[in-house]
Tab-separated table of C-alpha atoms and ligand atoms in Angstrom:
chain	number	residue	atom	x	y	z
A	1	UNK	CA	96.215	64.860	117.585
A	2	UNK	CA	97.258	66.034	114.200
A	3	UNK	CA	96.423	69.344	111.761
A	4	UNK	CA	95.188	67.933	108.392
A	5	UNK	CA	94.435	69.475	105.103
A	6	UNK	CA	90.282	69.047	104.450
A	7	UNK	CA	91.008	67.394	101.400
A	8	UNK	CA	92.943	64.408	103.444
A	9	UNK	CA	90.209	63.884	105.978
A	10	UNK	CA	88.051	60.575	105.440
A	11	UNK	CA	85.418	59.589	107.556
A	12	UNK	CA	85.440	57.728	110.713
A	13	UNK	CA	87.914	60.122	111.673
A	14	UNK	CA	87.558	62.162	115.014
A	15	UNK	CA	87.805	65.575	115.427
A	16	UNK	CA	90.505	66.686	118.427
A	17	UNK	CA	89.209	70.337	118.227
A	18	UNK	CA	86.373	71.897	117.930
A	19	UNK	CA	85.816	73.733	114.567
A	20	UNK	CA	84.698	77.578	114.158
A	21	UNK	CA	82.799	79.466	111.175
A	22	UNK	CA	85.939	81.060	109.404
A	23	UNK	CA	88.638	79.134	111.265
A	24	UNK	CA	88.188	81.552	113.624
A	25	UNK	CA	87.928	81.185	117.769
A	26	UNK	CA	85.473	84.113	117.349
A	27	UNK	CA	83.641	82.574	115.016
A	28	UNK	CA	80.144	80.589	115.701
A	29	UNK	CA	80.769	77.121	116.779
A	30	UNK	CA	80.280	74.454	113.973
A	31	UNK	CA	81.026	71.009	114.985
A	32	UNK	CA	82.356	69.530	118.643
A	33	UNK	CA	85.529	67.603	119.529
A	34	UNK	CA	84.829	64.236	119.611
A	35	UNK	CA	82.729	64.436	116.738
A	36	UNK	CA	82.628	61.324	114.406
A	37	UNK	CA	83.056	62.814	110.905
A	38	UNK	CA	81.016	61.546	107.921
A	39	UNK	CA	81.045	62.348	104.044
A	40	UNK	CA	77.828	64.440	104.503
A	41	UNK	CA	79.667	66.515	107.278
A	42	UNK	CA	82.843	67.023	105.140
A	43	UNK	CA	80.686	68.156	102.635
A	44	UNK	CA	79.405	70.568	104.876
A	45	UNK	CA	82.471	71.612	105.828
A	46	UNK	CA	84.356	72.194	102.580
A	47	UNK	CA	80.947	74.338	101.782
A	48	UNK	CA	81.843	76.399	104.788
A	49	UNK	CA	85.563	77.209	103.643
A	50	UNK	CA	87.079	74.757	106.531
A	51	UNK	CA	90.620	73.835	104.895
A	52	UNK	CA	92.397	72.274	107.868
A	53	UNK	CA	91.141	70.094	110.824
A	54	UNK	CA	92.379	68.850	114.035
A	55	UNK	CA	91.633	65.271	114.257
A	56	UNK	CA	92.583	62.606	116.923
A	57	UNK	CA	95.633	60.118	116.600
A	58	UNK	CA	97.768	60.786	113.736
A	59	UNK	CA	96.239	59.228	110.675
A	60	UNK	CA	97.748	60.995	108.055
A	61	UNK	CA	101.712	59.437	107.990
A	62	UNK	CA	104.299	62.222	106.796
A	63	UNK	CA	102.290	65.116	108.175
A	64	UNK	CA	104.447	66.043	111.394
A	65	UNK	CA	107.170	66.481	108.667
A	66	UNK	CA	104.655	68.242	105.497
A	67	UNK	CA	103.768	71.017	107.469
A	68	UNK	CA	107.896	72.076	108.322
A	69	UNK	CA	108.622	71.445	104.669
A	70	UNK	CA	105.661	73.930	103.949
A	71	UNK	CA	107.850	76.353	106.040
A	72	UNK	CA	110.643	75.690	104.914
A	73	UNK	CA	109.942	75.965	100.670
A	74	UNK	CA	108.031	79.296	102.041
A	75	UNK	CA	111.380	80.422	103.933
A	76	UNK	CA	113.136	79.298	101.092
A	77	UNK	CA	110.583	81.283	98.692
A	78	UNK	CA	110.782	84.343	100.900
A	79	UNK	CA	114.968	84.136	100.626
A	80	UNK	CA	114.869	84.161	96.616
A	81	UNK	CA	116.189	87.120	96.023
A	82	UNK	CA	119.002	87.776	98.742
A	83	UNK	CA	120.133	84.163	100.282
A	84	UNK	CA	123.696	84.713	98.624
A	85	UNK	CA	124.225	87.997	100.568
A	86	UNK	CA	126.932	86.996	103.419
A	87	UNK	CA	124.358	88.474	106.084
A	88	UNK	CA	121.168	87.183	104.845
A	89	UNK	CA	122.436	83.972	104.245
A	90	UNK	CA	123.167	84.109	108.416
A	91	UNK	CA	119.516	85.410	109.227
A	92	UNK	CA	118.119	82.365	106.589
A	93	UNK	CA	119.830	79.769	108.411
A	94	UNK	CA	118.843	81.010	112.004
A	95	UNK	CA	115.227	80.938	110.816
A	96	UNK	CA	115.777	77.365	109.138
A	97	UNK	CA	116.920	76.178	112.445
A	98	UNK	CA	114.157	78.026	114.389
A	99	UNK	CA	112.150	76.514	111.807
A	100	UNK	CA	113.466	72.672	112.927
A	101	UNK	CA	113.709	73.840	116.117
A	102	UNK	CA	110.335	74.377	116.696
A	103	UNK	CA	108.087	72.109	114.801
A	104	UNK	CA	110.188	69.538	113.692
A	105	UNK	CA	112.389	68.627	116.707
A	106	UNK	CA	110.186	65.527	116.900
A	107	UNK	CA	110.299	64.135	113.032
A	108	UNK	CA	111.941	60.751	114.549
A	109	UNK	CA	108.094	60.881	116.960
A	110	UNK	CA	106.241	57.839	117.042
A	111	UNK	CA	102.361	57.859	116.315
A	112	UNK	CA	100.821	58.255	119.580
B	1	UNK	CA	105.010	108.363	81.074
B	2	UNK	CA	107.388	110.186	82.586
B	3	UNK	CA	104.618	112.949	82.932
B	4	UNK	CA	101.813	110.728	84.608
B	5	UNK	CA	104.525	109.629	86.786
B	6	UNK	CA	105.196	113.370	88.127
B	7	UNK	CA	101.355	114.102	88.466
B	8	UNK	CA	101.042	111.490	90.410
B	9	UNK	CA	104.045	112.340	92.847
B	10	UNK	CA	102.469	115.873	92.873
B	11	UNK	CA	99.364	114.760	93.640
B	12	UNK	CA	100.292	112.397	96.638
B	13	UNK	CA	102.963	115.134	97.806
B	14	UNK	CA	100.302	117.497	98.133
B	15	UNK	CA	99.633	118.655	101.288
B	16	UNK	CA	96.041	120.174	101.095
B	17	UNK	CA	94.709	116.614	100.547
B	18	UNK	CA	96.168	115.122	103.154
B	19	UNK	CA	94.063	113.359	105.939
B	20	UNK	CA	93.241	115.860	108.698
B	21	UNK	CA	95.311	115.760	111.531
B	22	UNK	CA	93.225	115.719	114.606
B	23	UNK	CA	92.692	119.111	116.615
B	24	UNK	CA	93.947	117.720	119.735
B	25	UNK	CA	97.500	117.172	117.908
B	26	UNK	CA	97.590	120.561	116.699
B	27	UNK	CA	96.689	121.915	119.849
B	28	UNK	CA	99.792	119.901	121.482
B	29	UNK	CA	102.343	120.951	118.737
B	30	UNK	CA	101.423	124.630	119.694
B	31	UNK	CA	101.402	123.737	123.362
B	32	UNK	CA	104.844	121.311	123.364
B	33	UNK	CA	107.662	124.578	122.854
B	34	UNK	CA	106.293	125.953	125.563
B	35	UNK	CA	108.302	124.193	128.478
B	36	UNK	CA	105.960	125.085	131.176
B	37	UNK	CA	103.235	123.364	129.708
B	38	UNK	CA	103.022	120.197	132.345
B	39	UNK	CA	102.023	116.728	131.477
B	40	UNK	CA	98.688	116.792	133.221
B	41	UNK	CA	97.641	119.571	130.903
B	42	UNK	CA	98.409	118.222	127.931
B	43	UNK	CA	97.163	114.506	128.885
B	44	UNK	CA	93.933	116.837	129.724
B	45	UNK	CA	94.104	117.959	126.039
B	46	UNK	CA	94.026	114.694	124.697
B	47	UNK	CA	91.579	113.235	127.357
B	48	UNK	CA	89.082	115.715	125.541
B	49	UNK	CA	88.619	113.799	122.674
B	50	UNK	CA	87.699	111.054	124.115
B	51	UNK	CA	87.766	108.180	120.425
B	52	UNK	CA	91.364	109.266	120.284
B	53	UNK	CA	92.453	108.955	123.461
B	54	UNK	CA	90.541	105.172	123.131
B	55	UNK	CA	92.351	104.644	120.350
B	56	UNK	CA	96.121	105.571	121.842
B	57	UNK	CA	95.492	103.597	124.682
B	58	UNK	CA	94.555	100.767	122.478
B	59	UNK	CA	97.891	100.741	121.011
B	60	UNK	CA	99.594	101.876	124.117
B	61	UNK	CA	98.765	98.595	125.432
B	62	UNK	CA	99.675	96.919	121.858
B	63	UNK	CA	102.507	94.213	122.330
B	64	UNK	CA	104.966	96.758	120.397
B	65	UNK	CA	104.785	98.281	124.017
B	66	UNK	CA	103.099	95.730	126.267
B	67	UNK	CA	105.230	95.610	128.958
B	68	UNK	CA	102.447	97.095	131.246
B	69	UNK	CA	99.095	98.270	131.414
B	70	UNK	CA	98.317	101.878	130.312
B	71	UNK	CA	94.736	102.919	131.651
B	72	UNK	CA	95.240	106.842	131.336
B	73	UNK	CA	97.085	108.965	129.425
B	74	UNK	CA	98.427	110.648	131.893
B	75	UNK	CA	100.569	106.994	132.588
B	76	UNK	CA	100.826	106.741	128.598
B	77	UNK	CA	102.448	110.185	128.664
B	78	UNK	CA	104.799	109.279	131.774
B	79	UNK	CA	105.642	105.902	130.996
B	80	UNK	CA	105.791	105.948	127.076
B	81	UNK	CA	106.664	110.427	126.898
B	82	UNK	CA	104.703	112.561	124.903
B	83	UNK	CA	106.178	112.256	121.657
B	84	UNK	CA	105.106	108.590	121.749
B	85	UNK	CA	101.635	109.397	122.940
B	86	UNK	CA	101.057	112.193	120.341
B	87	UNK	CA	102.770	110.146	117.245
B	88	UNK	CA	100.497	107.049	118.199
B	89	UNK	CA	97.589	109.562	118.016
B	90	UNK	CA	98.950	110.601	114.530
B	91	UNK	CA	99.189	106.776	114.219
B	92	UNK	CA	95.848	106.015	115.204
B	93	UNK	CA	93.883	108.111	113.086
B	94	UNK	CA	96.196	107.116	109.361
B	95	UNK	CA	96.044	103.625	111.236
B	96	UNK	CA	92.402	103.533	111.529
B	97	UNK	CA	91.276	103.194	107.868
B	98	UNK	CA	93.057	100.434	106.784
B	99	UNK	CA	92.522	98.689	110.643
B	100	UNK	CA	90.176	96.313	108.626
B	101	UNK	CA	90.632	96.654	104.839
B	102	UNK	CA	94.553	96.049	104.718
B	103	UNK	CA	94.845	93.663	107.965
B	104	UNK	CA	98.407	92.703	106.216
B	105	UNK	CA	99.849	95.610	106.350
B	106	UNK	CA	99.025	96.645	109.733
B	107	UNK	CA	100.047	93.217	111.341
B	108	UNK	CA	103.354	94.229	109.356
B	109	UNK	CA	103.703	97.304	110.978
B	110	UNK	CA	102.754	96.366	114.544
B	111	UNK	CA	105.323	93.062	114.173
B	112	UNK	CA	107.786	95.642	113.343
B	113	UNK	CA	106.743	97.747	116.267
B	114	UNK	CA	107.449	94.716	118.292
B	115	UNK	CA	110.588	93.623	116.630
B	116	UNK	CA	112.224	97.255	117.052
B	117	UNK	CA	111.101	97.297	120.776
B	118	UNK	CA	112.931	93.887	121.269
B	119	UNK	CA	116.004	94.692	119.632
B	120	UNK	CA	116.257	98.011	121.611
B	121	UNK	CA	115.840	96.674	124.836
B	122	UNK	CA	118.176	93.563	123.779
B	123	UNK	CA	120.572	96.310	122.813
B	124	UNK	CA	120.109	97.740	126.089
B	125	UNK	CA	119.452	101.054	123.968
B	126	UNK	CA	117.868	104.834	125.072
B	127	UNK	CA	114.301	105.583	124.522
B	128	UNK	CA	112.584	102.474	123.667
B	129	UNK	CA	109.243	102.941	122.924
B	130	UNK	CA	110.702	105.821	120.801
B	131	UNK	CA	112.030	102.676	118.488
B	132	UNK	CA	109.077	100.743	118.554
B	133	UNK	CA	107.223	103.809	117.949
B	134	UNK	CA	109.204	104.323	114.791
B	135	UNK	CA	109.015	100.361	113.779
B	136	UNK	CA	105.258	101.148	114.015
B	137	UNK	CA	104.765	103.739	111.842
B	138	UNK	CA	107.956	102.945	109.229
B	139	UNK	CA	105.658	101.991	106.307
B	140	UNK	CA	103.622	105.006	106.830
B	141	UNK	CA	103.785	106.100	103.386
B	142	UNK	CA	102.468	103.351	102.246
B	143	UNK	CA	99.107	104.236	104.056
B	144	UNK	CA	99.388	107.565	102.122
B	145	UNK	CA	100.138	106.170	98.706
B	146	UNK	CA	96.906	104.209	99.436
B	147	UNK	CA	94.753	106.839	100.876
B	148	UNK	CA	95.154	109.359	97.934
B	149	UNK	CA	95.546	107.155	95.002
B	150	UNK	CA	94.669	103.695	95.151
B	151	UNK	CA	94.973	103.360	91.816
B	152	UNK	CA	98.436	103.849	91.790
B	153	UNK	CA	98.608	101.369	94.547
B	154	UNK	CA	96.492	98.697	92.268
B	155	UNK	CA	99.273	99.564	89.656
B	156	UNK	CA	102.168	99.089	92.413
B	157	UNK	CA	100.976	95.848	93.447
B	158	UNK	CA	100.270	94.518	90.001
B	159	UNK	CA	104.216	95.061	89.008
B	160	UNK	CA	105.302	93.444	92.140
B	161	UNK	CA	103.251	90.455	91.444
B	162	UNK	CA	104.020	90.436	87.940
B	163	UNK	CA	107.458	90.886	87.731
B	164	UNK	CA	108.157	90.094	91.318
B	165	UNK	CA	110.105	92.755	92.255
B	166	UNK	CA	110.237	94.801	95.529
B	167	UNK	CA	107.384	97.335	96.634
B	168	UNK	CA	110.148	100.237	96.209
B	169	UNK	CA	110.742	99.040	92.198
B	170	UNK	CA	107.451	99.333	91.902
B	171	UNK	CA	106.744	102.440	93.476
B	172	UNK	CA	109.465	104.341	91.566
B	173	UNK	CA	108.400	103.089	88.495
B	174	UNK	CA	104.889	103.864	89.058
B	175	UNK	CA	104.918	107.231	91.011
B	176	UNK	CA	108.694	108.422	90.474
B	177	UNK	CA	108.942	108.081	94.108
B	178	UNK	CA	108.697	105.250	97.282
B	179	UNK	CA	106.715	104.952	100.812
B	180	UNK	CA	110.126	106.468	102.289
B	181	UNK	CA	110.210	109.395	100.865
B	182	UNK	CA	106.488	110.057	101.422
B	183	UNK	CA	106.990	109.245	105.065
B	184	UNK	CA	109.526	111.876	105.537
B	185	UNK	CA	107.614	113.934	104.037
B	186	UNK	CA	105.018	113.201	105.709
B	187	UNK	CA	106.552	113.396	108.880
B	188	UNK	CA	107.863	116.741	108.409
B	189	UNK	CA	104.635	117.965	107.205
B	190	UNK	CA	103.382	116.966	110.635
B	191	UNK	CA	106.004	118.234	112.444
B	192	UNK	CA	106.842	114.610	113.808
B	193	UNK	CA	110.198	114.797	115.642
B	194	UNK	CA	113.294	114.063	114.233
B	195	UNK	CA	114.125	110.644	115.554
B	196	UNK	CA	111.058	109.467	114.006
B	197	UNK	CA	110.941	110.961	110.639
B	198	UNK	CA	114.550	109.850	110.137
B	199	UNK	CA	113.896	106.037	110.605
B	200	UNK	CA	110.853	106.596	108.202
B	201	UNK	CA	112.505	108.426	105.579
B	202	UNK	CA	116.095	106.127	105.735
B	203	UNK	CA	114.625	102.708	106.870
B	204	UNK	CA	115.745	101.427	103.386
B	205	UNK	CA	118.879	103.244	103.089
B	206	UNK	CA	120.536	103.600	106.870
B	207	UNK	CA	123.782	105.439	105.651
B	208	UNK	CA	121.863	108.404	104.480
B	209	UNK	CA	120.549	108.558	108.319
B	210	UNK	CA	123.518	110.686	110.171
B	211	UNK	CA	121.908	112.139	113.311
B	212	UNK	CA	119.792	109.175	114.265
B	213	UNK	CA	120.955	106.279	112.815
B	214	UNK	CA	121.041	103.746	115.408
B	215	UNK	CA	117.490	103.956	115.746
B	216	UNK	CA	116.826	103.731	111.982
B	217	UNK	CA	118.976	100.956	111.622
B	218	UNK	CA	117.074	99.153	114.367
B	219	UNK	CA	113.822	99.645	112.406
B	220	UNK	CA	115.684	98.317	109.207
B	221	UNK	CA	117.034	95.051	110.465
B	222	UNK	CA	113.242	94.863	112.627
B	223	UNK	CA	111.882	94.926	109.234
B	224	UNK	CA	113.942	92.551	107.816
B	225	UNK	CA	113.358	90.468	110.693
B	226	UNK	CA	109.982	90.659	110.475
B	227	UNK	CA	110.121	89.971	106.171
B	228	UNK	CA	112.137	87.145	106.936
B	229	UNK	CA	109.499	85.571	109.622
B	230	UNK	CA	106.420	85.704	106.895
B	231	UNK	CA	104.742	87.451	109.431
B	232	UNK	CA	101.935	90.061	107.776
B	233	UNK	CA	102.624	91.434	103.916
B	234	UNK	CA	103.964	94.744	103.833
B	235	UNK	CA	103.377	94.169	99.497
B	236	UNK	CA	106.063	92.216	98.197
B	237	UNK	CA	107.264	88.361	99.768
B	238	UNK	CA	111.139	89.367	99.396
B	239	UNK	CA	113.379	89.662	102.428
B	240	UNK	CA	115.317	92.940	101.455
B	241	UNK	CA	119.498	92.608	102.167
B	242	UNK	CA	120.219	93.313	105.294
B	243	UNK	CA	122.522	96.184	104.961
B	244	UNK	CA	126.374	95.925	106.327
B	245	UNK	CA	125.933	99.454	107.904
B	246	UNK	CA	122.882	98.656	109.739
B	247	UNK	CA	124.508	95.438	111.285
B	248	UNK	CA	127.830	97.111	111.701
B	249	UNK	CA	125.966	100.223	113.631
B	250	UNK	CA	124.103	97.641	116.067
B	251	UNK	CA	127.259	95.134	116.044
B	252	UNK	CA	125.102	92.425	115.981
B	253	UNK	CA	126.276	88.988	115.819
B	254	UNK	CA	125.236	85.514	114.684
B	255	UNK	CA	123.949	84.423	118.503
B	256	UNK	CA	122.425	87.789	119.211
B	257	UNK	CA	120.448	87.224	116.085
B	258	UNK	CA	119.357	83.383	116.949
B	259	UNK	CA	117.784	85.228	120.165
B	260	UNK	CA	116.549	87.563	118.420
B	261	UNK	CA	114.458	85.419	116.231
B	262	UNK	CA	113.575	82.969	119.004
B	263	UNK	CA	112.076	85.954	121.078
B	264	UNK	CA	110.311	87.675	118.428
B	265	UNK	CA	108.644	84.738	117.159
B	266	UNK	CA	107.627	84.271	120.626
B	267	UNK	CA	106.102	87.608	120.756
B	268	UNK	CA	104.344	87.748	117.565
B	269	UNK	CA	101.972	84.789	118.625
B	270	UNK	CA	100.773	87.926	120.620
B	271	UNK	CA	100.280	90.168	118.086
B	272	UNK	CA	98.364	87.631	116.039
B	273	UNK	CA	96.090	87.970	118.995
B	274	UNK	CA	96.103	91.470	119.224
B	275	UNK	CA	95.088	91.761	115.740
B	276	UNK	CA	92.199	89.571	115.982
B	277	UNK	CA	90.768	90.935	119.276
B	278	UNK	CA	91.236	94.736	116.675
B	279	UNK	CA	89.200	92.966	114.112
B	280	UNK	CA	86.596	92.018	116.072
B	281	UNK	CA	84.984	94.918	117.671
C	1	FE2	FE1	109.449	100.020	104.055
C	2	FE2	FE1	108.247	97.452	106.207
């Protein structure tokens, strides 16, 4: 299963989750797992404001690794002003390693 | 400019146009200096008005505290004291208006809640849910600023985008004074004890805090924490310097603070949740 962008989904691709009305879990139920998705249903979902699915297997190649250098640049954006000060720079490389730690331990991972 | 600047300072310092304070509080401020007044009376007090005491228990059982389950507050009052229970009713009723139109800012302040409550107990420091309780409502003057001019607050967050500079530049340069300062005042205006009004007032300045300044430097390096984890928007995107005194005060170290993070980040997947399920009804 991987977490795509909307704008990277094609179709023949299957959906690993099912999606909700504003990204939300309390939202009304649009479309079901195991869906096959098809240009007229990506259409429908980019009307609804979807931006990212879950689909199944991991078509998309350097995902895994996009979404930690998305946290990263926005660690790194978020540090700007104060990653030179002796104690922030300690508190900006805990969270970097949290950061690789948690989501991209598994960069070397093999598509299931 | 100078002038506009000092009418608006006036005008958000003044005190006859601030948000009511509910009865029930006043009632208890009256009540608390009398030492014989028990806890079952003044949990019956509260119990009276019966949205407020929905509302404390709401955030009683907020993960800033959620380490049990608070069905009455009576139990709020014994397990979390009365100071707790009457700021949160303080907190609940500033809280309440911006609940849904400034989501950001209140996951901000419940993540610091949490962060505070984490450090203390990591810390293995008195009184808690006194912390969180002060993480919680640190950015109170924010609410204020917002409340009684938003304009101003338009203006505030227009420099800070602009120039990208941090929500206290901005406030001084547009009102001639910051969310801090309002807190305390705020705090004193509603007789809020001590060892909450201090952490508000000094949360961005710790060496001016001299009879409570443990806890206010565990609200400042919570809200650094919690800056640093992108976790809600409390206005600007900067994580502020943490400041030597504050880490010197809580003699943290690099490991305590990789433990720190890990738990905290661990917890916030809860507030998320707690946010959402506030959202939704
Ligand atoms: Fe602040
Ligand atoms: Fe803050």
């Amino acid at each position: 299963m991987q977490k795509i962008p909307l704008s990277s989904v094609t179709s023949d691709m299957i959906l690993a989750r099912d999606i909700f009305r504003g990204n939300m879990p309390v939202g009304m139920p649009v479309c079901n797992k195991g869906t096959q998705l098809t240009d007229d249903l990506i259409k429908r979902l980019e009307n609804l404001d979807i931006l990212s699915v879950y689909v199944e297997g991991c078509p998309v190649q350097e995902e895994g690794n996009n979404s930690l250098d998305i946290h990263l640049r926005e660690l790194d954006g978020r540090f700007i002003k104060t990653f030179r000060e002796p104690l922030n720079a300690i508190l900006y490389n805990t969270y970097k390693a949290y950061l690789i730690r948690s989501m991209g331990g598994n960069s070397g991972r093999q598509t299931e | 400019m100078a002038d506009k600047r000092s009418d608006l300072k006036k005008s958000i310092m003044d005190t006859k146009t601030l948000p009511t304070l509910p009865s029930v509080i006043r009632k208890l401020n009256s009540l608390s200096d009398n030492e014989k007044s028990s806890v079952q009376e003044m949990a019956k007090i509260v119990s009276s008005d019966q949205v407020l005491s929905a509302r404390i228990l709401r955030l009683a059982n907020s993960p800033s505290y959620g380490f049990y389950r608070v069905s009455t507050i009576t139990n709020a009052m014994i397990l979390l004291g009365v100071n707790v229970v009457k700021s949160l009713a303080i907190a609940s009723s500033i809280f309440a208006a911006m609940e849904k139109d400034n989501v950001c800012l209140w996951e901000h302040s419940l993540g610091v809640g949490v962060a505070a409550n984490l450090i203390a107990r990591k810390l293995g420091l008195p009184e808690c849910e006194e912390i969180a309780t002060a993480g919680l409502l640190h950015d109170i003057g924010k609410v204020i600023i917002r409340i009684k001019c938003s304009t101003a607050e338009n203006d505030i967050l227009g420099l800070i985008h602009t120039r990208q500079i941090y929500t206290l530049e901005a406030e001084r340069e547009v009102i001639d004074t910051d969310h801090a300062e309002v807190g305390a005042w705020l705090s004193k205006s509603w007789f809020l004890p001590e060892k909450l009004g201090e952490p508000i007032a000094f949360h961005h300045d710790v060496a001016k805090s001299e009879n409570y300044r443990t806890k206010t430097a565990v609200v400042h390096i919570a809200d650094v924490l919690i800056k640093a984890s992108g976790f809600g928007n409390s206005g600007d995107n900067f994580v502020p310097p943490i400041q030597q005194i504050a880490w010197d005060t809580l003699q943290l170290n690099e490991q305590l603070l990789a433990e720190l993070v890990e738990e905290i980040e661990d917890k916030l997947i809860e507030v998320k949740t707690f946010c959402l399920e506030m959202m939704s009804d």
